[in-house]
Amino acid sequence: MPHKPPTKEELERRKIVGINEETITDVSSTDFPGHYPGEDHSWDIESFRRGFRIEFHQNDPFEASFSLIGVDASIANAFRRIMIADIPTLAIETVFINNNTSVIQDEVLSHRLGLIPFKGGHEGLHKFLKWWRKPTDEALVNNSYYDYNTVSLRLEVQCEHNDKAAAGETDPTKLYKHAHVYARDIEFCPVGRQDKYFSGADIIAPVNPDILIAKLRPGQEISLSMHMHKGVGSDHAKFSPVATASYRLMPVIKIERPILGRDAEKFARCFPRGVIGLEKVTKKEAAQKGSGYEGHDGELKAVVVDPMRDTVSRECLRHDEFKGKVKLGRRRDHFIYLVESTGQWESDAIFLEAVAHLKKRAADLEKQVINMVR
Amino acid sequence: MPRATARKEEPAEAGSDIVMDEAPTSHQPEGRDDMSVDQDDENDEAGDVEEDDAEEEEEEDVQRVRLLPGSTPTAASFEFLNEGHTLGNALRYIIMKNRDVEFCAYAIPHPSEAKMNVRIQTFEGTTAIQALEKGLQDLQELCDVVTDKFIDAREKFAASASS
């Protein structure tokens, strides 16, 4: 029997993960050779190129949102994981405490400092700075710091009484000088060629200068120096370039039978604002036999306006009046990413870097496999 | 009768399995086993001075992929060091897309060992190693397409936002 190629509807149906009141259906992808008799589905770069699409929804330095359409979850997840754990950033790794008489313990203070995100000139951060690896021999550690692998910072704050404070003042920030230690008090100490890469607007500085590090009272002092190194998120979360990098599948709402009048209004309230719109039933629709609109000319009907904004709460499935009238689902190959950068990289650059990283990993392993066979 | 003899052969095969088990579970660069410990140490000390400069290259030289014992040309297991779900699942997908591959799966045998195993079984006409190589190449091609389309989409979005 000759095999019929799948219809457009069939192909569309295969892409939908069904969401019912209590269960989900069709979770796994089926686009593998041998899954459907007579169909190919083997990897072909040209057909991938034809079917693959990217759409941007937002592209700001600290937040980018875009859709990858026509790619498998394993690939999309690899990009997400790489963004979180494998893209290098610069963060405080070592803290040398000269004096800390504040109420915050040295180790807690060090941990807080490590988590502060920093920014700086892109060329310097991404090209000039290299990895620092701790020498196995302790005696060599002090000779392992160079301008291209270590950035040094300083934090010197002393709290004193403010003589100019008004009598009866109770606000500690006015009563004392340096009662609060902020990230902006951290000072960058360039060495060697770092002046060239990190000066002016490109200086190494906290992304957010208003991060509160510690509170002091008169007589207390924090005096420390810090070393920043490059690292990756798999080692410590402070090195992750993103606050979050996540994706969700595109929601699908299919109204199968008309939802009219007051029901339509209630239906719209089952979804976040903007997902469901209300439109008037046209004369033409009302005249059409079997459409379900007969005799409802001019009434309001529910229409899907923007399914992307839906949270797939399934609220509409709880009400009897919508039983059998609506089908919820998600598009298996439509990934809506949300990437929030911590500020060292631009959000869209993080994704591009993740793609480049995956490619390099694959290229390295290809060499390894060839080497293994030899 | 033939069946009985086949059964009797099984323990012998199991015995050969034990021999395979004796192969070190952790990966060692080939040829290291033959060297004496002293020789190793001497090499390390001599290499220490140069290591700082050639560090990045040195790391690439470490063999991270290994063919696990018991493999045949069309059915093989590979052990990847320092790889996880990120590459494992992506690689599994792209190898499964190969029509000459009968079976492909990946596993991380234990979370506290930085190892990832990939099992590939192919139909006649190709080998598991070829399928693995093709998978890695396809993955690189895929990344190129994603990069191109991403840059295009970003430009288009910037143009539509400014106009």
PDB file of C-alpha atoms in Angstrom, chain A residues 29 31-33 40-43 45 48-50 52-59 66 68 71-75 77-79 81-82 86 130-131 133 136 140 348-349 351-352 355-356 358-373, chain B residues 30 48 51-53 55-56 59-67 78 80-87 89-94 96-99 101 129 132-134 136-151 153-155 157:
ATOM      1  CA  SER A  29       8.249  14.230  20.211  1.00  0.00           C
ATOM      2  CA  ASP A  31       9.859  13.196  14.637  1.00  0.00           C
ATOM      3  CA  PHE A  32      12.327  10.347  14.398  1.00  0.00           C
ATOM      4  CA  PRO A  33      13.039   8.042  11.459  1.00  0.00           C
ATOM      5  CA  ASP A  40      11.568   9.966   6.609  1.00  0.00           C
ATOM      6  CA  HIS A  41      12.181  12.449   9.468  1.00  0.00           C
ATOM      7  CA  SER A  42      15.933  11.945   9.266  1.00  0.00           C
ATOM      8  CA  TRP A  43      18.182  14.917   9.953  1.00  0.00           C
ATOM      9  CA  ILE A  45      19.995  20.722   7.557  1.00  0.00           C
ATOM     10  CA  PHE A  48      15.662  22.272   9.418  1.00  0.00           C
ATOM     11  CA  ARG A  49      16.564  25.681   8.017  1.00  0.00           C
ATOM     12  CA  ARG A  50      13.193  25.853   6.246  1.00  0.00           C
ATOM     13  CA  PHE A  52      13.151  26.848  11.910  1.00  0.00           C
ATOM     14  CA  ARG A  53      12.211  30.379  12.876  1.00  0.00           C
ATOM     15  CA  ILE A  54      13.119  32.908  15.580  1.00  0.00           C
ATOM     16  CA  GLU A  55      10.855  35.745  16.658  1.00  0.00           C
ATOM     17  CA  PHE A  56      11.804  38.496  19.064  1.00  0.00           C
ATOM     18  CA  HIS A  57       9.336  39.817  21.598  1.00  0.00           C
ATOM     19  CA  GLN A  58      11.624  42.037  23.635  1.00  0.00           C
ATOM     20  CA  ASN A  59      15.297  42.895  23.426  1.00  0.00           C
ATOM     21  CA  PHE A  66      12.288  35.513  21.932  1.00  0.00           C
ATOM     22  CA  LEU A  68      12.610  29.493  18.902  1.00  0.00           C
ATOM     23  CA  VAL A  71      13.457  22.940  17.272  1.00  0.00           C
ATOM     24  CA  ASP A  72      13.436  19.953  19.626  1.00  0.00           C
ATOM     25  CA  ALA A  73      13.286  20.279  23.399  1.00  0.00           C
ATOM     26  CA  SER A  74      16.694  18.622  23.805  1.00  0.00           C
ATOM     27  CA  ILE A  75      18.351  21.357  21.747  1.00  0.00           C
ATOM     28  CA  ASN A  77      17.209  22.829  26.775  1.00  0.00           C
ATOM     29  CA  ALA A  78      20.895  22.603  25.913  1.00  0.00           C
ATOM     30  CA  PHE A  79      20.899  26.331  25.092  1.00  0.00           C
ATOM     31  CA  ARG A  81      21.447  25.045  30.430  1.00  0.00           C
ATOM     32  CA  ILE A  82      24.527  26.519  28.757  1.00  0.00           C
ATOM     33  CA  ASP A  86      28.633  27.499  31.048  1.00  0.00           C
ATOM     34  CA  LYS A 130      41.532  34.677  30.603  1.00  0.00           C
ATOM     35  CA  TRP A 131      40.985  31.910  33.121  1.00  0.00           C
ATOM     36  CA  ARG A 133      43.741  28.354  37.557  1.00  0.00           C
ATOM     37  CA  THR A 136      48.500  22.786  42.558  1.00  0.00           C
ATOM     38  CA  LEU A 140      53.323  29.137  43.323  1.00  0.00           C
ATOM     39  CA  ASP A 348      20.789  38.560  23.538  1.00  0.00           C
ATOM     40  CA  ALA A 349      24.565  38.132  23.488  1.00  0.00           C
ATOM     41  CA  PHE A 351      22.094  33.358  23.895  1.00  0.00           C
ATOM     42  CA  LEU A 352      24.441  33.790  20.936  1.00  0.00           C
ATOM     43  CA  VAL A 355      24.942  28.651  20.688  1.00  0.00           C
ATOM     44  CA  ALA A 356      28.613  29.256  19.934  1.00  0.00           C
ATOM     45  CA  LEU A 358      27.475  24.297  22.070  1.00  0.00           C
ATOM     46  CA  LYS A 359      29.067  24.358  18.644  1.00  0.00           C
ATOM     47  CA  LYS A 360      32.538  24.503  20.134  1.00  0.00           C
ATOM     48  CA  ARG A 361      31.752  21.648  22.510  1.00  0.00           C
ATOM     49  CA  ALA A 362      30.582  19.525  19.596  1.00  0.00           C
ATOM     50  CA  ALA A 363      33.643  20.485  17.519  1.00  0.00           C
ATOM     51  CA  ASP A 364      35.998  19.625  20.383  1.00  0.00           C
ATOM     52  CA  LEU A 365      34.335  16.263  20.891  1.00  0.00           C
ATOM     53  CA  GLU A 366      34.476  15.523  17.179  1.00  0.00           C
ATOM     54  CA  LYS A 367      38.249  15.952  17.350  1.00  0.00           C
ATOM     55  CA  GLN A 368      38.280  13.729  20.424  1.00  0.00           C
ATOM     56  CA  VAL A 369      36.344  10.997  18.644  1.00  0.00           C
ATOM     57  CA  ILE A 370      38.677  11.134  15.645  1.00  0.00           C
ATOM     58  CA  ASN A 371      41.612  10.970  18.058  1.00  0.00           C
ATOM     59  CA  MET A 372      40.010   8.015  19.850  1.00  0.00           C
ATOM     60  CA  VAL A 373      39.742   5.998  16.642  1.00  0.00           C
TER      61      VAL A 373
ATOM     62  CA  GLU B  30      46.267   5.415  26.865  1.00  0.00           C
ATOM     63  CA  ASP B  48      55.599  21.945  35.457  1.00  0.00           C
ATOM     64  CA  GLU B  51      52.576  24.028  31.971  1.00  0.00           C
ATOM     65  CA  ASP B  52      51.640  27.653  32.730  1.00  0.00           C
ATOM     66  CA  ASP B  53      52.008  28.786  29.145  1.00  0.00           C
ATOM     67  CA  GLU B  55      47.834  25.187  29.852  1.00  0.00           C
ATOM     68  CA  GLU B  56      44.980  25.614  27.418  1.00  0.00           C
ATOM     69  CA  GLU B  59      43.763  20.505  28.400  1.00  0.00           C
ATOM     70  CA  GLU B  60      42.668  19.757  24.856  1.00  0.00           C
ATOM     71  CA  ASP B  61      45.150  16.927  24.675  1.00  0.00           C
ATOM     72  CA  VAL B  62      43.437  14.924  27.414  1.00  0.00           C
ATOM     73  CA  GLN B  63      41.375  12.194  25.776  1.00  0.00           C
ATOM     74  CA  ARG B  64      37.816  12.693  27.040  1.00  0.00           C
ATOM     75  CA  VAL B  65      36.013  10.155  24.877  1.00  0.00           C
ATOM     76  CA  ARG B  66      36.518   6.453  25.299  1.00  0.00           C
ATOM     77  CA  LEU B  67      35.041   3.359  23.728  1.00  0.00           C
ATOM     78  CA  PHE B  78      31.065   5.628  24.614  1.00  0.00           C
ATOM     79  CA  PHE B  80      32.468  11.087  27.795  1.00  0.00           C
ATOM     80  CA  LEU B  81      34.329  12.768  30.630  1.00  0.00           C
ATOM     81  CA  ASN B  82      33.137  16.129  31.929  1.00  0.00           C
ATOM     82  CA  GLU B  83      29.937  16.113  29.927  1.00  0.00           C
ATOM     83  CA  GLY B  84      26.396  16.099  31.271  1.00  0.00           C
ATOM     84  CA  HIS B  85      22.774  16.351  30.248  1.00  0.00           C
ATOM     85  CA  THR B  86      23.464  19.527  28.258  1.00  0.00           C
ATOM     86  CA  LEU B  87      25.376  17.804  25.517  1.00  0.00           C
ATOM     87  CA  ASN B  89      20.489  14.902  25.443  1.00  0.00           C
ATOM     88  CA  ALA B  90      21.198  17.145  22.451  1.00  0.00           C
ATOM     89  CA  LEU B  91      23.576  14.552  21.040  1.00  0.00           C
ATOM     90  CA  ARG B  92      21.108  11.747  21.671  1.00  0.00           C
ATOM     91  CA  TYR B  93      18.426  13.627  19.753  1.00  0.00           C
ATOM     92  CA  ILE B  94      20.595  14.379  16.755  1.00  0.00           C
ATOM     93  CA  MET B  96      18.414   9.417  16.792  1.00  0.00           C
ATOM     94  CA  LYS B  97      17.560  11.565  13.766  1.00  0.00           C
ATOM     95  CA  ASN B  98      20.061   9.513  11.742  1.00  0.00           C
ATOM     96  CA  ARG B  99      18.133   6.936   9.732  1.00  0.00           C
ATOM     97  CA  VAL B 101      20.771   4.382  13.746  1.00  0.00           C
ATOM     98  CA  ILE B 129      31.598   5.659  15.599  1.00  0.00           C
ATOM     99  CA  LEU B 132      28.610   9.590  16.589  1.00  0.00           C
ATOM    100  CA  GLU B 133      30.810  11.675  14.306  1.00  0.00           C
ATOM    101  CA  LYS B 134      27.863  12.526  12.073  1.00  0.00           C
ATOM    102  CA  LEU B 136      28.534  15.903  16.307  1.00  0.00           C
ATOM    103  CA  GLN B 137      28.817  17.412  12.829  1.00  0.00           C
ATOM    104  CA  ASP B 138      25.044  17.816  12.506  1.00  0.00           C
ATOM    105  CA  LEU B 139      24.973  19.533  15.879  1.00  0.00           C
ATOM    106  CA  GLN B 140      27.537  22.070  14.672  1.00  0.00           C
ATOM    107  CA  GLU B 141      25.533  22.719  11.498  1.00  0.00           C
ATOM    108  CA  LEU B 142      22.426  23.216  13.611  1.00  0.00           C
ATOM    109  CA  CYS B 143      24.223  25.785  15.754  1.00  0.00           C
ATOM    110  CA  ASP B 144      25.244  27.739  12.649  1.00  0.00           C
ATOM    111  CA  VAL B 145      21.642  27.899  11.453  1.00  0.00           C
ATOM    112  CA  VAL B 146      20.430  29.015  14.893  1.00  0.00           C
ATOM    113  CA  THR B 147      23.073  31.764  15.028  1.00  0.00           C
ATOM    114  CA  ASP B 148      22.203  33.036  11.531  1.00  0.00           C
ATOM    115  CA  LYS B 149      18.488  33.077  12.193  1.00  0.00           C
ATOM    116  CA  PHE B 150      18.950  34.683  15.603  1.00  0.00           C
ATOM    117  CA  ILE B 151      20.984  37.555  14.184  1.00  0.00           C
ATOM    118  CA  ALA B 153      15.525  38.059  13.769  1.00  0.00           C
ATOM    119  CA  ARG B 154      17.313  40.504  16.072  1.00  0.00           C
ATOM    120  CA  GLU B 155      18.012  42.894  13.201  1.00  0.00           C
ATOM    121  CA  PHE B 157      13.170  43.354  15.511  1.00  0.00           C
TER     122      PHE B 157
END
